[in-house]
Tab-separated table of C-alpha atoms in Angstrom:
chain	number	residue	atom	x	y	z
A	14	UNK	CA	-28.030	109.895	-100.597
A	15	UNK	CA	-31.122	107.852	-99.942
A	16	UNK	CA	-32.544	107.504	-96.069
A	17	UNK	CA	-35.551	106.327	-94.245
A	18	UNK	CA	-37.044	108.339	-91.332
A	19	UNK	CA	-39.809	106.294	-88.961
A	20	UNK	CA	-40.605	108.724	-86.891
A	21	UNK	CA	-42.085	106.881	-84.084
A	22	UNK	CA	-39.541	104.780	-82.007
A	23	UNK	CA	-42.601	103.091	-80.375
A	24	UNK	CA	-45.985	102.636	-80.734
A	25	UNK	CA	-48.964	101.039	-78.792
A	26	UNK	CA	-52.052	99.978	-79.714
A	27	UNK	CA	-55.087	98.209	-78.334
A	28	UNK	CA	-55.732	94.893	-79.851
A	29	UNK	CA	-58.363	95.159	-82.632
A	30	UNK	CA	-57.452	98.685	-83.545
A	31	UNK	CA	-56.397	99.946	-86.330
A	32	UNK	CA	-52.622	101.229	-86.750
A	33	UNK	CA	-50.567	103.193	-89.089
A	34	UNK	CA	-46.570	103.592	-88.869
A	35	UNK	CA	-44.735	106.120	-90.357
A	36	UNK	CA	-42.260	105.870	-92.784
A	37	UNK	CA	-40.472	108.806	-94.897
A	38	UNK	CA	-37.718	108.364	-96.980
A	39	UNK	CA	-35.030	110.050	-99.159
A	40	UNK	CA	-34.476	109.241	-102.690
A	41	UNK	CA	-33.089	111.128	-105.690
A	42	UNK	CA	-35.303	108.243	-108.132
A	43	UNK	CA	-37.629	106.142	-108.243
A	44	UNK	CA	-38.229	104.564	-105.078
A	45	UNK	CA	-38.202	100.906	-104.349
A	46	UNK	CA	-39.368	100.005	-100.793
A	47	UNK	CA	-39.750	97.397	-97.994
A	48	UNK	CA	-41.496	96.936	-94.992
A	49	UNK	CA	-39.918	94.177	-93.004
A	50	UNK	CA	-41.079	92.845	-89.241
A	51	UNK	CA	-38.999	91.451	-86.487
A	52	UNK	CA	-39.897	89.373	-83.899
A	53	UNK	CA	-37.445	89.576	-81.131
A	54	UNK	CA	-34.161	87.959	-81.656
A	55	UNK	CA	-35.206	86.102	-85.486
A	56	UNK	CA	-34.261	87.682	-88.429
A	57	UNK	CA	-36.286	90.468	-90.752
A	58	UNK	CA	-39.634	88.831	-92.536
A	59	UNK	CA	-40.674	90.614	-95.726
A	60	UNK	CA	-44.965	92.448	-95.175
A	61	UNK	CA	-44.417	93.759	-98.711
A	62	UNK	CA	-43.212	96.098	-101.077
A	63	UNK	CA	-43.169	98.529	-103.588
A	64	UNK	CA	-41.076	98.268	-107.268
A	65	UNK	CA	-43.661	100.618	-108.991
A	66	UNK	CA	-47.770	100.825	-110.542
A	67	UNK	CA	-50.294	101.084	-108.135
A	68	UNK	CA	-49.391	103.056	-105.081
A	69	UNK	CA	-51.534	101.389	-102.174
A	70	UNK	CA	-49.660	97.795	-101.910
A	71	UNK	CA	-51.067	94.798	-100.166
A	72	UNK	CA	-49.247	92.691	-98.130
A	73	UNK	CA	-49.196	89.799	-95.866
A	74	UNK	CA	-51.029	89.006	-92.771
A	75	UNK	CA	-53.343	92.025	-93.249
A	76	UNK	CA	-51.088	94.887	-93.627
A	77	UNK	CA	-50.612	97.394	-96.693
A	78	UNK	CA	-48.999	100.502	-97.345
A	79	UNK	CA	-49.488	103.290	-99.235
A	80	UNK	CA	-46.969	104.838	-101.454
A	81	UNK	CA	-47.442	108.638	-101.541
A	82	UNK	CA	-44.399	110.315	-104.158
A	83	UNK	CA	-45.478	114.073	-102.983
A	84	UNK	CA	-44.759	113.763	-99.434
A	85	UNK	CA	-42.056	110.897	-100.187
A	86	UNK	CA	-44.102	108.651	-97.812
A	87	UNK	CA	-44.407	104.868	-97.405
A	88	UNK	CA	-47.118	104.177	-94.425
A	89	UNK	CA	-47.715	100.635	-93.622
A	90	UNK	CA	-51.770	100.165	-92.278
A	91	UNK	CA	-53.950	97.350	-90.582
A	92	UNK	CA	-57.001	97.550	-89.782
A	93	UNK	CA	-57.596	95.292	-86.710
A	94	UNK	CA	-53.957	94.643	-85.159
A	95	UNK	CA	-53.438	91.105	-83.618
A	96	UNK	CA	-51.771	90.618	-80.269
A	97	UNK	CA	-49.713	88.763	-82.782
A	98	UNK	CA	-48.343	91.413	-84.434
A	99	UNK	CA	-46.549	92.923	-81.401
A	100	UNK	CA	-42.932	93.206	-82.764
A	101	UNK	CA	-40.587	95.787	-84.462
A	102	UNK	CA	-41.170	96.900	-87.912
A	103	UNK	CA	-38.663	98.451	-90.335
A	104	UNK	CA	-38.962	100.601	-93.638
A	105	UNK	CA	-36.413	100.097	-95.693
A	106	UNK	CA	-35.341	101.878	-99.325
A	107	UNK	CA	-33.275	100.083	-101.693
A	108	UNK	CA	-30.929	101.921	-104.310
A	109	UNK	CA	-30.714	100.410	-108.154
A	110	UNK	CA	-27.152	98.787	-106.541
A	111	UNK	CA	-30.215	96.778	-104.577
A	112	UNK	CA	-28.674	98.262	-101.828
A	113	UNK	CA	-31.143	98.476	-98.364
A	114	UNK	CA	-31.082	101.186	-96.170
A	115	UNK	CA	-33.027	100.938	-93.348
A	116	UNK	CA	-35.071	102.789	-90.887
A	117	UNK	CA	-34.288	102.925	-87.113
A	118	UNK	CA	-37.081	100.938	-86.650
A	119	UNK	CA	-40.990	101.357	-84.965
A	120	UNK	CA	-41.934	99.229	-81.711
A	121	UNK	CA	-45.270	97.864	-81.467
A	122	UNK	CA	-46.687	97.065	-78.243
A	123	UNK	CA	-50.348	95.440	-78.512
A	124	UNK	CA	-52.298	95.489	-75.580
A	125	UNK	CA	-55.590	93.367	-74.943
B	16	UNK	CA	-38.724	80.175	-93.103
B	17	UNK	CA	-36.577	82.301	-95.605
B	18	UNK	CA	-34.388	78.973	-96.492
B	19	UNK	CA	-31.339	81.613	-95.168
B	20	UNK	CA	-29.480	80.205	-92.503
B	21	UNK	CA	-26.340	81.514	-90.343
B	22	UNK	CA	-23.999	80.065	-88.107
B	23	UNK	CA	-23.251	80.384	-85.047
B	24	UNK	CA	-26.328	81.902	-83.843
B	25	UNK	CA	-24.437	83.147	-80.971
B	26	UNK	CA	-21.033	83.977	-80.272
B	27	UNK	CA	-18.385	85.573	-77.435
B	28	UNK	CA	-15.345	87.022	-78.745
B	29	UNK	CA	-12.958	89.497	-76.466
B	30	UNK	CA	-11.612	92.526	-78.199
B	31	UNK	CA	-8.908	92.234	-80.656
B	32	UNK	CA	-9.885	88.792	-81.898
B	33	UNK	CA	-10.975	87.623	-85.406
B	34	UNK	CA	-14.479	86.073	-85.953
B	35	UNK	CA	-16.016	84.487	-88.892
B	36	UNK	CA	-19.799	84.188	-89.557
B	37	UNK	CA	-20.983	81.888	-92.130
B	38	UNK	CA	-24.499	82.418	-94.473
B	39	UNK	CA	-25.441	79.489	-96.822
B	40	UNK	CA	-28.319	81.584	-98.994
B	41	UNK	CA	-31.957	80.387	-100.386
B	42	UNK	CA	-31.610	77.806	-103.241
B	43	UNK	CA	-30.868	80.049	-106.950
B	44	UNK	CA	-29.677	82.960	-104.921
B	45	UNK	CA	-26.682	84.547	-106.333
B	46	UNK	CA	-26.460	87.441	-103.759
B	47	UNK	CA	-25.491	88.015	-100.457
B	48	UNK	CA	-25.846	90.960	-98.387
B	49	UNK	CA	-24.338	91.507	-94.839
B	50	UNK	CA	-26.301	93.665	-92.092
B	51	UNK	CA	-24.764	94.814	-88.819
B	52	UNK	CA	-27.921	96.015	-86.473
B	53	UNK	CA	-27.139	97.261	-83.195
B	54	UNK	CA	-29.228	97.168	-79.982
B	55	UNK	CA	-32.489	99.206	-80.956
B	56	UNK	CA	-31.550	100.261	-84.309
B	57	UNK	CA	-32.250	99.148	-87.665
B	58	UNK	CA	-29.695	96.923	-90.013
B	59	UNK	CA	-26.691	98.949	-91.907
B	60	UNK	CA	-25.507	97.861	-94.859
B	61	UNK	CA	-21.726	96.645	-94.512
B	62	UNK	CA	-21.507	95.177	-98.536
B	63	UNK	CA	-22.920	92.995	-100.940
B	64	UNK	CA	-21.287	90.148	-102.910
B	65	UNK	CA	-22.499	88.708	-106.671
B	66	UNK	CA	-21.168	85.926	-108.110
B	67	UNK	CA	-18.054	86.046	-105.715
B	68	UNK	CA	-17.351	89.578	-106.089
B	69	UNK	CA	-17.904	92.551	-103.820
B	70	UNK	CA	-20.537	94.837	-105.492
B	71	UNK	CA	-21.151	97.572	-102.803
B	72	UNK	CA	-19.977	98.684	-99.615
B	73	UNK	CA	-21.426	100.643	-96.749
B	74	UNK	CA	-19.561	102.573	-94.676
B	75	UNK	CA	-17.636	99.716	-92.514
B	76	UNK	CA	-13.651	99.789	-92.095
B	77	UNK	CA	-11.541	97.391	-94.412
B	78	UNK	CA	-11.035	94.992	-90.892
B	79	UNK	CA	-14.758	93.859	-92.241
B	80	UNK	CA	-14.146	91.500	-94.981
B	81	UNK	CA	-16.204	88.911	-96.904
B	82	UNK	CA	-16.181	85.712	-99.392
B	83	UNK	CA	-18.927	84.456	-101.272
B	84	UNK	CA	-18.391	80.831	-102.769
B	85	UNK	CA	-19.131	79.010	-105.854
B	86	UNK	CA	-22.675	77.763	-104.431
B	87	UNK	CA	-23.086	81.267	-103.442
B	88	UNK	CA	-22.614	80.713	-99.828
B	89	UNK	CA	-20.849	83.554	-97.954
B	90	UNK	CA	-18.707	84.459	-94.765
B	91	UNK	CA	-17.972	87.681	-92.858
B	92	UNK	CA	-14.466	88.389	-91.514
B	93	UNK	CA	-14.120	91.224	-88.714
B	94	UNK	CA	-10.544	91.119	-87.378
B	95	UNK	CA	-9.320	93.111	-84.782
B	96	UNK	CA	-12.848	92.795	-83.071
B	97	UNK	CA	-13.789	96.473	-80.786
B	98	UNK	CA	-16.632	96.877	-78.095
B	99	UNK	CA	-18.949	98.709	-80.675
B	100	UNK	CA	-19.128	95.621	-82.811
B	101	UNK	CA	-21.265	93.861	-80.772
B	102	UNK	CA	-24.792	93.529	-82.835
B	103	UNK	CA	-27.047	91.039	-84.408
B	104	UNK	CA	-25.533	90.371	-88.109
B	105	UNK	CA	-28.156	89.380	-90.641
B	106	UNK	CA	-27.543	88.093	-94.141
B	107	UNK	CA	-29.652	88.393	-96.402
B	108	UNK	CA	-30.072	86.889	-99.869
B	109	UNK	CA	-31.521	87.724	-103.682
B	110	UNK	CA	-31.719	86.417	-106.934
B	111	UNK	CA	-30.020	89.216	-108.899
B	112	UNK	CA	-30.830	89.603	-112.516
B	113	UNK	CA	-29.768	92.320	-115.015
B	114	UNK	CA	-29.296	94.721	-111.906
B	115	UNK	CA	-32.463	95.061	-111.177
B	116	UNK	CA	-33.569	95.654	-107.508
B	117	UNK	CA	-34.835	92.221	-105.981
B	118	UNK	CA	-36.418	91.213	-102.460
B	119	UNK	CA	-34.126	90.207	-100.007
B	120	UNK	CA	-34.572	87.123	-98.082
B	121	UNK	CA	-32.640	87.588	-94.370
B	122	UNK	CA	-31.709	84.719	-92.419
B	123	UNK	CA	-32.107	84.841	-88.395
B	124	UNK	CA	-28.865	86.259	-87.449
B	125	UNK	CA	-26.064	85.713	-85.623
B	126	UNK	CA	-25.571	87.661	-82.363
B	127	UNK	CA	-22.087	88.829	-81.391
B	128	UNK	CA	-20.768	89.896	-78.186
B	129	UNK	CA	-17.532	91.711	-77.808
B	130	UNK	CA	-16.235	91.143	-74.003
């Protein structure tokens, strides 16, 4: 059965650092996966994603994540974090049935 | 903007009640997938419809029902409404084609409170 694991319920950062959040999944195949961002109370908004070819994947407003098979990881990176990007982010794995299945989800606190 | 929307956005129900959400998905979207996300956790999967007909289901009682319509619009039944189904539901919608896995598109939600 296919699951996401984000380790890290929350996460803080200083503005202008860099950040990485976790995401591990399950999959018997192929994966296909997500990283979506919430803002509180609005819906999900797609950073990117991964089908298949080239493993680091770049997304919007500065984020990208690297897909790594051998440790079934899916880390989603920025560089410089905005105060803007505060919010909570979600990994998310999708089954051929283009089924999602979501992670319980990584808080991001910024802080100037 | 997704071009997903949902109504109500908000809603009060007391338990035992029926409630029906309503999605109306992004223009040539034939899919629509319903999300139930609880306080501080991430969306679950209840099902998915295509071209009106149910095409996956997560692990959500039968009282959780949908539609999907001929312009691919969609609603959610829950009847006999409990406490624990309080959450935020999402919707999301795809462009399926030849079963292939697609981006979903989520609209903002419609919060539910069960009193």
């Amino acid at each position: 059965a296919q699951s996401v694991t984000q380790p890290d319920i929350h996460i803080t950062v200083s503005e202008g650092a860099s950040l990485e959040l976790r995401c591990n999944y399950s999959y018997g195949a192929t994966p296909y996966l997500f990283w979506y961002v919430q803002s509180p109370g609005q819906g999900l908004q797609l950073l990117l994603k991964y089908f298949s070819g080239d493993t680091l994947v770049q997304g919007i407003k500065g984020f990208e994540a690297e897909f790594k098979r051998s440790q079934s990881s899916f880390n989603l990176r920025k560089p410089s974090v905005h105060w803007s990007d505060a919010a909570e982010y979600f990994c998310a794995v999708v089954n051929t049935g283009n089924q999602f299945y979501f992670g319980t989800g990584t808080s991001l606190t910024v802080i100037p | 903007e997704t071009g997903v929307t949902q109504s109500p956005t908000h809603l009060i129900k007391t338990r035992g009640q029926q409630v029906t959400l309503r999605c109306s998905s992004q223009s040539g979207h034939n899919t629509v997938s319903w999300y139930q996300q609880a306080l501080g956790q991430g969306p679950q999967f209840i099902f998915q419809y295509y071209r009106e007909e149910e095409n996956g289901r997560g692990n959500f009682p039968p009282r959780f029902s949908g539609l999907q319509f001929p312009n691919y619009s969609s609603e959610l039944n829950v009847n006999a409404l409990e406490l624990d189904d309080s959450a935020l539901y999402l919707c999301a919608s795809s462009a399926q084609t030849g079963g292939l896995v697609e981006t979903q598109y989520f609209g903002p939600g419609t919060r539910l409170l069960v009193l």
